[in-house]
Amino acid sequence: MARRKLVAGNWKMNGDRAALAELDGIAAAAAVHTDVDVAVAVPATLIAGAAERVPALAIGAQDVHPADRGAYTGCLSAPMLIEAGARFAIVGHSERRADQCESDILVAAKAEALHRAGLQAIVCVGETLEQRDAGEAERVVTAQVEGSLPEDVSADWCAIAYEPIWAIGTGRTPTIDDVAAMHRAIRAKLRDLLGERADGFRLLYGGSVSPDNAAALLDAEDVDGALVGGASLTAAKFVPIIAAASR
Ligand code: 13P
């Protein structure tokens, strides 16, 4: 099944108003490579500025609260993100699962909140190095997929990002065969859960994606895009990754 590639940047807790200038080059590349969906998840403080600066580019958030409103000090809801100009949000990133103790159930509720509000979701999964070394990677990741997707999930509004934790920000990546095997396992789990609807889901790879390795990773079977951290912070590094996804 032909799926449009999605290349999404995750700025994490990086960037300031001056950094929004990088989005000009990224938006220009997105306008050239019209066969690729391009998105950037900026810090929440920059969503409005980014969306105003590059209205054609999909700007998103890096988290959301599962409720629409209420007494949740410091949190942001999906309707708030929409009003700021977001079109999507990342949920279940391993840094939040670890630092904020986020569970699969919470991640699924966050994805559901995004859908309720009309936002797209990128749900992240991935194993630790210890789990991989113990031969547990596929079991751990497919269990995360099962637990982190809401019951009514659909490829129309949800993509899944496989991000091995040991590959994030380390410059290390799995072999292409290992990436393809994990994406195959995720697809098989989705088929178990959702039947034929599984085929529409875009499965992104994330973890030390760079201009040097993007083409090989994006060419791997069942890899429908990339979730890019460090290399999404500048147009100079992110644009070649967008180009690598285009054909
Ligand atoms: P890096 O591309 O910096 O390894 O980060 C990957 C990531 O965590 C994206 O969400």
Coordinates of N, CA, C and O in Angstrom, one line a residue, residues 18-169:
A18 N 14.2 33.6 17.8 CA 15.1 33.8 16.7 C 15.3 32.5 15.9 O 15.4 32.6 14.7
A19 N 15.1 31.4 16.5 CA 15.2 30.1 15.8 C 14.1 29.9 14.8 O 14.2 29.0 14.0
L20 N 13.0 30.6 15.0 CA 11.9 30.4 14.1 C 12.3 30.7 12.6 O 11.7 30.3 11.7
A21 N 13.4 31.5 12.5 CA 13.9 31.8 11.1 C 14.2 30.5 10.4 O 14.2 30.4 9.1
E22 N 14.6 29.5 11.1 CA 15.0 28.2 10.5 C 13.8 27.6 9.7 O 13.9 26.8 8.8
L23 N 12.6 28.0 10.2 CA 11.3 27.4 9.6 C 11.1 27.9 8.2 O 10.4 27.2 7.4
D24 N 11.7 29.0 7.9 CA 11.5 29.6 6.5 C 12.1 28.6 5.5 O 11.4 28.2 4.5
G25 N 13.3 28.1 5.7 CA 13.9 27.2 4.8 C 13.2 25.8 4.8 O 13.1 25.2 3.7
I26 N 12.7 25.4 5.9 CA 12.0 24.1 6.1 C 10.7 24.2 5.3 O 10.3 23.3 4.5
A27 N 10.0 25.3 5.4 CA 8.7 25.5 4.7 C 9.0 25.6 3.2 O 8.2 25.0 2.4
A28 N 10.1 26.2 2.8 CA 10.4 26.3 1.4 C 10.6 24.9 0.8 O 10.1 24.5 -0.3
A29 N 11.3 24.0 1.6 CA 11.6 22.7 1.1 C 10.3 21.9 1.1 O 10.1 21.1 0.2
A30 N 9.4 22.1 2.1 CA 8.1 21.4 2.1 C 7.3 21.8 0.8 O 6.6 20.9 0.3
A31 N 7.4 23.0 0.4 CA 6.7 23.5 -0.8 C 7.3 22.9 -2.1 O 6.5 22.7 -3.0
V32 N 8.5 22.5 -2.1 CA 9.1 21.9 -3.2 C 8.8 20.4 -3.3 O 8.4 19.9 -4.3
H33 N 9.0 19.7 -2.1 CA 8.8 18.3 -2.1 C 7.3 18.0 -1.7 O 7.0 17.6 -0.5
T34 N 6.4 18.2 -2.6 CA 5.0 18.1 -2.3 C 4.5 16.7 -2.1 O 3.4 16.4 -1.7
D35 N 5.4 15.7 -2.4 CA 5.0 14.3 -2.1 C 5.3 13.9 -0.7 O 5.1 12.7 -0.3
V36 N 5.9 14.8 0.1 CA 6.2 14.5 1.5 C 5.4 15.4 2.4 O 5.3 16.6 2.2
D37 N 4.9 14.8 3.5 CA 4.3 15.7 4.6 C 5.4 16.1 5.5 O 6.1 15.2 6.0
V38 N 5.5 17.4 5.8 CA 6.5 17.9 6.7 C 5.9 18.6 7.9 O 4.9 19.3 7.7
A39 N 6.4 18.3 9.1 CA 5.8 18.8 10.3 C 6.9 19.1 11.3 O 8.0 18.5 11.2
V40 N 6.7 20.1 12.1 CA 7.7 20.5 13.2 C 7.0 20.7 14.5 O 6.1 21.5 14.6
A41 N 7.4 19.9 15.5 CA 6.9 20.1 16.9 C 7.8 21.0 17.6 O 8.9 20.6 17.9
V42 N 7.4 22.2 17.9 CA 8.2 23.2 18.6 C 7.8 23.3 20.0 O 6.8 22.8 20.4
P43 N 8.6 23.9 20.9 CA 8.2 24.1 22.3 C 6.8 24.9 22.3 O 6.6 25.7 21.4
A44 N 6.0 24.7 23.3 CA 4.7 25.3 23.3 C 4.7 26.8 23.2 O 3.8 27.4 22.5
T45 N 5.7 27.4 23.7 CA 5.8 28.9 23.7 C 6.0 29.4 22.3 O 5.8 30.6 22.0
L46 N 6.5 28.5 21.4 CA 6.7 29.0 20.0 C 5.7 28.6 19.0 O 5.8 28.9 17.8
I47 N 4.6 27.9 19.5 CA 3.7 27.4 18.5 C 3.0 28.5 17.7 O 2.9 28.5 16.5
A48 N 2.5 29.5 18.5 CA 1.8 30.6 17.8 C 2.7 31.4 16.8 O 2.3 31.6 15.7
G49 N 3.9 31.7 17.3 CA 4.8 32.4 16.4 C 5.2 31.6 15.2 O 5.3 32.2 14.1
A50 N 5.4 30.3 15.4 CA 5.7 29.5 14.2 C 4.6 29.4 13.3 O 4.8 29.5 12.0
A51 N 3.4 29.2 13.8 CA 2.2 29.0 12.9 C 1.9 30.3 12.1 O 1.5 30.2 11.0
E52 N 2.2 31.4 12.7 CA 2.0 32.7 12.0 C 3.1 32.9 11.0 O 2.8 33.4 9.9
R53 N 4.3 32.5 11.3 CA 5.4 32.7 10.4 C 5.3 31.9 9.1 O 5.6 32.3 8.0
V54 N 5.0 30.6 9.3 CA 5.0 29.7 8.2 C 3.6 28.9 8.2 O 3.5 27.8 8.5
P55 N 2.6 29.6 7.7 CA 1.2 29.1 7.8 C 1.0 27.8 7.0 O 0.2 27.0 7.4
A56 N 1.8 27.6 6.0 CA 1.6 26.4 5.2 C 2.3 25.1 5.9 O 1.9 24.0 5.5
L57 N 3.1 25.3 6.8 CA 3.8 24.2 7.4 C 3.0 23.7 8.6 O 2.5 24.5 9.4
A58 N 3.0 22.4 8.8 CA 2.3 21.8 10.0 C 3.1 22.0 11.2 O 4.2 21.4 11.4
I59 N 2.7 22.8 12.1 CA 3.3 23.1 13.4 C 2.6 22.3 14.5 O 1.4 22.3 14.5
G60 N 3.4 21.7 15.4 CA 2.7 20.9 16.4 C 3.3 21.1 17.8 O 4.3 21.9 17.9
A61 N 2.8 20.4 18.7 CA 3.2 20.4 20.1 C 3.9 19.1 20.4 O 3.9 18.1 19.6
Q62 N 4.5 19.0 21.6 CA 5.3 17.8 22.0 C 4.6 17.0 23.1 O 5.1 16.0 23.6
D63 N 3.4 17.5 23.5 CA 2.7 16.8 24.6 C 1.3 17.5 24.6 O 1.1 18.5 24.0
V64 N 0.4 16.8 25.3 CA -1.0 17.4 25.5 C -1.5 16.8 26.8 O -1.1 15.7 27.2
H65 N -2.5 17.5 27.5 CA -3.2 16.9 28.6 C -4.4 16.1 28.1 O -5.0 16.5 27.1
P66 N -4.7 15.0 28.7 CA -5.9 14.2 28.2 C -7.2 14.9 28.4 O -8.2 14.6 27.7
A67 N -7.3 15.9 29.3 CA -8.6 16.6 29.5 C -8.7 17.9 28.6 O -7.6 18.4 28.2
D68 N -9.9 18.3 28.4 CA -10.0 19.5 27.5 C -9.8 20.8 28.3 O -9.5 21.9 27.8
R69 N -10.1 20.8 29.6 CA -9.9 22.0 30.5 C -10.0 21.5 31.9 O -10.3 20.3 32.2
G70 N -9.6 22.4 32.9 CA -9.8 22.0 34.3 C -8.6 22.4 35.1 O -7.7 23.2 34.7
A71 N -8.6 21.9 36.4 CA -7.6 22.3 37.3 C -6.4 21.5 37.2 O -6.2 20.5 37.9
Y72 N -5.6 21.7 36.2 CA -4.4 21.0 35.9 C -3.2 22.0 35.7 O -2.9 22.3 34.5
T73 N -2.7 22.5 36.8 CA -1.7 23.5 36.7 C -0.6 23.2 35.8 O 0.1 22.1 36.0
G74 N -0.3 24.1 34.9 CA 0.9 23.9 34.1 C 0.7 23.1 32.8 O 1.6 23.0 32.0
C75 N -0.5 22.6 32.6 CA -0.8 21.7 31.5 C -1.5 22.5 30.4 O -2.1 23.5 30.6
L76 N -1.4 21.9 29.2 CA -2.1 22.5 28.0 C -3.0 21.5 27.4 O -2.6 20.3 27.2
S77 N -4.2 21.9 27.0 CA -5.2 21.0 26.4 C -5.1 21.0 24.9 O -4.6 22.0 24.3
A78 N -5.7 20.0 24.2 CA -5.8 20.0 22.8 C -6.5 21.2 22.2 O -6.0 21.8 21.2
P79 N -7.6 21.6 22.7 CA -8.3 22.9 22.2 C -7.3 24.1 22.3 O -7.3 25.0 21.4
M80 N -6.6 24.2 23.4 CA -5.6 25.3 23.5 C -4.5 25.2 22.5 O -4.1 26.3 21.9
L81 N -4.1 24.0 22.2 CA -3.0 23.9 21.2 C -3.5 24.3 19.8 O -2.8 24.9 19.0
I82 N -4.8 23.9 19.5 CA -5.4 24.3 18.2 C -5.5 25.8 18.1 O -5.1 26.4 17.1
E83 N -5.9 26.4 19.2 CA -6.1 27.9 19.2 C -4.7 28.6 18.9 O -4.6 29.6 18.3
A84 N -3.7 28.0 19.5 CA -2.3 28.5 19.3 C -1.8 28.3 17.8 O -0.9 29.0 17.4
G85 N -2.4 27.4 17.1 CA -2.0 27.2 15.7 C -1.4 25.8 15.5 O -1.0 25.5 14.4
A86 N -1.5 24.9 16.5 CA -1.0 23.5 16.3 C -1.9 22.7 15.4 O -3.1 22.9 15.4
R87 N -1.3 21.8 14.6 CA -2.1 20.9 13.8 C -1.9 19.4 14.3 O -2.6 18.5 13.9
F88 N -0.9 19.2 15.2 CA -0.7 17.9 15.6 C 0.1 17.9 17.0 O 0.6 19.0 17.3
A89 N 0.2 16.8 17.6 CA 1.1 16.7 18.8 C 1.8 15.3 18.8 O 1.2 14.4 18.4
I90 N 3.0 15.3 19.4 CA 3.7 14.1 19.7 C 3.2 13.7 21.1 O 3.0 14.5 22.0
V91 N 2.9 12.4 21.3 CA 2.6 11.9 22.6 C 3.4 10.6 22.9 O 3.7 9.9 22.0
G92 N 3.7 10.4 24.2 CA 4.4 9.2 24.6 C 5.8 9.1 24.2 O 6.4 8.0 24.1
H93 N 6.4 10.3 24.0 CA 7.9 10.3 23.7 C 8.6 9.6 24.9 O 8.2 9.8 26.0
S94 N 9.7 8.9 24.6 CA 10.4 8.1 25.7 C 10.9 9.1 26.7 O 11.0 8.7 27.9
E95 N 11.2 10.3 26.4 CA 11.7 11.2 27.4 C 10.6 11.6 28.4 O 10.9 11.7 29.6
R96 N 9.4 11.7 27.9 CA 8.3 11.9 28.8 C 7.9 10.6 29.6 O 7.5 10.7 30.7
R97 N 7.9 9.5 28.9 CA 7.6 8.3 29.6 C 8.6 8.1 30.7 O 8.2 7.6 31.8
A98 N 9.9 8.4 30.5 CA 10.9 8.2 31.6 C 10.8 9.4 32.6 O 10.7 9.1 33.8
D99 N 10.8 10.6 32.1 CA 11.0 11.8 33.1 C 9.7 12.1 33.8 O 9.7 12.6 34.9
Q100 N 8.5 11.9 33.1 CA 7.3 12.2 33.8 C 6.4 10.9 34.1 O 5.2 11.0 34.3
C101 N 7.1 9.8 34.0 CA 6.5 8.5 34.4 C 5.2 8.3 33.6 O 4.2 7.9 34.2
E102 N 5.2 8.6 32.3 CA 3.9 8.4 31.6 C 3.7 6.9 31.2 O 4.6 6.3 30.7
S103 N 2.5 6.4 31.4 CA 2.1 5.0 31.1 C 1.5 5.0 29.8 O 1.0 5.9 29.2
D104 N 1.4 3.7 29.3 CA 0.7 3.5 28.0 C -0.8 4.0 28.1 O -1.3 4.6 27.1
I105 N -1.4 3.8 29.2 CA -2.8 4.2 29.3 C -3.0 5.7 29.2 O -3.9 6.2 28.6
L106 N -2.0 6.4 29.9 CA -2.0 7.9 29.8 C -1.8 8.3 28.3 O -2.4 9.3 27.8
V107 N -0.8 7.7 27.7 CA -0.5 8.1 26.3 C -1.7 7.9 25.4 O -2.0 8.7 24.6
A108 N -2.4 6.8 25.6 CA -3.6 6.5 24.8 C -4.7 7.6 25.1 O -5.4 8.0 24.1
A109 N -4.8 8.0 26.3 CA -5.8 9.0 26.6 C -5.4 10.4 26.0 O -6.3 11.2 25.6
K110 N -4.1 10.6 25.9 CA -3.7 11.9 25.3 C -3.9 11.8 23.8 O -4.4 12.8 23.2
A111 N -3.7 10.7 23.2 CA -4.0 10.5 21.7 C -5.4 10.7 21.5 O -5.8 11.4 20.5
E112 N -6.3 10.2 22.3 CA -7.7 10.3 22.2 C -8.1 11.8 22.3 O -9.0 12.3 21.6
A113 N -7.5 12.5 23.2 CA -7.8 13.9 23.4 C -7.5 14.7 22.1 O -8.2 15.6 21.7
L114 N -6.4 14.4 21.5 CA -6.0 15.0 20.3 C -7.0 14.8 19.2 O -7.5 15.7 18.5
H115 N -7.4 13.5 19.1 CA -8.4 13.2 18.1 C -9.8 13.9 18.3 O -10.4 14.4 17.4
R116 N -10.2 13.9 19.6 CA -11.4 14.6 19.9 C -11.4 16.0 19.5 O -12.4 16.6 19.0
A117 N -10.3 16.7 19.6 CA -10.2 18.1 19.2 C -9.9 18.3 17.7 O -10.0 19.4 17.3
G118 N -9.6 17.2 17.0 CA -9.4 17.4 15.6 C -7.9 17.6 15.2 O -7.6 18.0 14.1
L119 N -7.0 17.2 16.1 CA -5.6 17.3 15.9 C -5.0 15.9 15.5 O -5.6 14.8 15.8
Q120 N -3.9 15.9 14.7 CA -3.2 14.6 14.4 C -2.3 14.2 15.6 O -1.9 15.1 16.4
A121 N -2.0 12.9 15.7 CA -1.2 12.4 16.8 C 0.0 11.7 16.2 O -0.2 11.0 15.2
I122 N 1.1 11.8 16.8 CA 2.3 10.9 16.6 C 2.5 10.2 17.9 O 2.9 10.9 18.9
V123 N 2.3 8.9 18.0 CA 2.4 8.1 19.2 C 3.8 7.4 19.2 O 4.1 6.7 18.2
C124 N 4.6 7.7 20.2 CA 6.0 7.1 20.2 C 6.1 5.9 21.0 O 5.5 5.7 22.1
V125 N 6.9 4.9 20.5 CA 7.2 3.7 21.2 C 8.7 3.4 21.0 O 9.3 4.0 20.1
G126 N 9.3 2.6 21.9 CA 10.7 2.2 21.7 C 11.3 1.5 22.9 O 10.8 1.7 24.1
E127 N 12.3 0.7 22.7 CA 12.9 -0.1 23.8 C 14.2 0.5 24.3 O 14.8 1.3 23.6
T128 N 14.5 0.1 25.5 CA 15.8 0.5 26.1 C 16.9 -0.5 25.5 O 16.6 -1.5 24.9
L129 N 18.2 -0.1 25.7 CA 19.3 -1.0 25.3 C 19.2 -2.3 26.0 O 19.5 -3.4 25.4
E130 N 18.9 -2.3 27.3 CA 18.9 -3.5 28.1 C 17.8 -4.4 27.5 O 18.0 -5.7 27.4
Q131 N 16.7 -3.9 27.2 CA 15.6 -4.7 26.6 C 16.0 -5.3 25.2 O 15.8 -6.4 25.0
R132 N 16.7 -4.5 24.4 CA 17.2 -5.0 23.1 C 18.2 -6.1 23.4 O 18.1 -7.2 22.8
D133 N 19.2 -5.9 24.2 CA 20.2 -6.9 24.5 C 19.6 -8.2 25.0 O 20.2 -9.3 24.8
A134 N 18.5 -8.1 25.8 CA 17.9 -9.2 26.3 C 16.9 -9.9 25.3 O 16.2 -10.9 25.6
G135 N 16.9 -9.4 24.1 CA 16.0 -10.0 23.1 C 14.6 -9.7 23.2 O 13.7 -10.4 22.7
E136 N 14.3 -8.7 24.0 CA 12.9 -8.3 24.4 C 12.3 -7.2 23.5 O 11.2 -6.8 23.8
A137 N 13.1 -6.7 22.6 CA 12.7 -5.4 21.9 C 11.3 -5.5 21.3 O 10.4 -4.7 21.5
E138 N 11.1 -6.6 20.5 CA 9.8 -6.6 19.7 C 8.7 -6.8 20.7 O 7.6 -6.2 20.5
R139 N 8.9 -7.6 21.7 CA 7.8 -7.9 22.7 C 7.4 -6.5 23.4 O 6.2 -6.2 23.5
V140 N 8.4 -5.8 23.8 CA 8.2 -4.6 24.5 C 7.5 -3.5 23.6 O 6.5 -2.9 24.0
V141 N 8.0 -3.4 22.4 CA 7.5 -2.3 21.5 C 6.1 -2.7 21.1 O 5.2 -1.8 21.1
T142 N 5.8 -3.9 20.7 CA 4.5 -4.2 20.3 C 3.5 -4.1 21.4 O 2.3 -3.8 21.2
A143 N 3.9 -4.4 22.7 CA 3.0 -4.2 23.8 C 2.7 -2.7 24.0 O 1.6 -2.3 24.4
Q144 N 3.8 -1.9 23.8 CA 3.5 -0.4 23.9 C 2.5 0.0 22.8 O 1.7 0.9 23.1
V145 N 2.7 -0.5 21.6 CA 1.7 -0.2 20.6 C 0.3 -0.5 21.0 O -0.6 0.3 20.9
E146 N 0.1 -1.7 21.5 CA -1.2 -2.2 21.9 C -1.8 -1.3 23.0 O -2.9 -0.9 23.0
G147 N -0.9 -0.9 24.0 CA -1.4 -0.2 25.1 C -1.6 1.3 24.9 O -2.3 1.9 25.6
S148 N -0.9 1.8 23.9 CA -0.8 3.3 23.8 C -1.7 3.9 22.7 O -1.8 5.1 22.5
L149 N -2.5 3.0 22.1 CA -3.4 3.4 21.0 C -4.8 3.4 21.6 O -5.2 2.4 22.1
P150 N -5.6 4.4 21.4 CA -7.0 4.4 21.8 C -7.8 3.4 21.0 O -7.4 3.1 19.9
E151 N -8.9 2.9 21.5 CA -9.6 1.8 20.8 C -10.1 2.2 19.4 O -10.0 1.4 18.5
D152 N -10.5 3.5 19.2 CA -11.0 3.9 17.9 C -9.9 4.5 17.0 O -10.2 5.3 16.1
V153 N -8.7 4.1 17.3 CA -7.6 4.8 16.5 C -7.7 4.5 15.0 O -8.2 3.5 14.6
S154 N -7.3 5.5 14.3 CA -7.3 5.3 12.8 C -6.1 6.1 12.2 O -5.6 7.0 12.7
A155 N -5.7 5.5 11.0 CA -4.6 6.1 10.3 C -4.9 7.5 9.8 O -4.0 8.2 9.4
D156 N -6.1 7.9 9.8 CA -6.5 9.2 9.3 C -5.9 10.3 10.2 O -5.7 11.4 9.8
W157 N -5.7 9.9 11.5 CA -5.2 11.0 12.4 C -4.1 10.5 13.3 O -3.6 11.3 14.1
C158 N -3.6 9.3 13.1 CA -2.5 8.8 14.0 C -1.4 8.2 13.2 O -1.6 7.4 12.3
A159 N -0.2 8.6 13.5 CA 1.0 7.9 13.1 C 1.8 7.3 14.3 O 1.6 7.8 15.4
I160 N 2.6 6.3 14.0 CA 3.4 5.7 15.1 C 4.9 5.9 14.8 O 5.3 5.7 13.7
A161 N 5.6 6.4 15.9 CA 7.0 6.6 15.7 C 7.8 5.5 16.5 O 7.6 5.5 17.8
Y162 N 8.6 4.7 15.9 CA 9.5 3.8 16.6 C 10.8 4.5 16.9 O 11.5 4.8 15.9
E163 N 11.1 4.7 18.1 CA 12.3 5.4 18.5 C 13.0 4.5 19.6 O 12.7 4.6 20.8
P164 N 14.0 3.7 19.1 CA 14.8 3.0 20.1 C 15.5 4.0 21.0 O 16.2 4.9 20.6
I165 N 15.3 3.8 22.3 CA 15.8 4.9 23.3 C 17.3 5.0 23.2 O 17.8 6.2 23.3
W166 N 18.0 4.0 22.9 CA 19.5 4.0 22.9 C 20.0 4.7 21.6 O 21.2 5.0 21.5
A167 N 19.1 4.9 20.7 CA 19.5 5.6 19.4 C 19.2 7.1 19.5 O 19.6 7.8 18.6
I168 N 18.5 7.6 20.5 CA 18.1 9.0 20.6 C 19.3 9.8 21.0 O 19.8 9.7 22.1
G169 N 19.7 10.7 20.2 CA 20.7 11.7 20.5 C 22.1 11.1 20.7 O 23.0 11.7 21.3

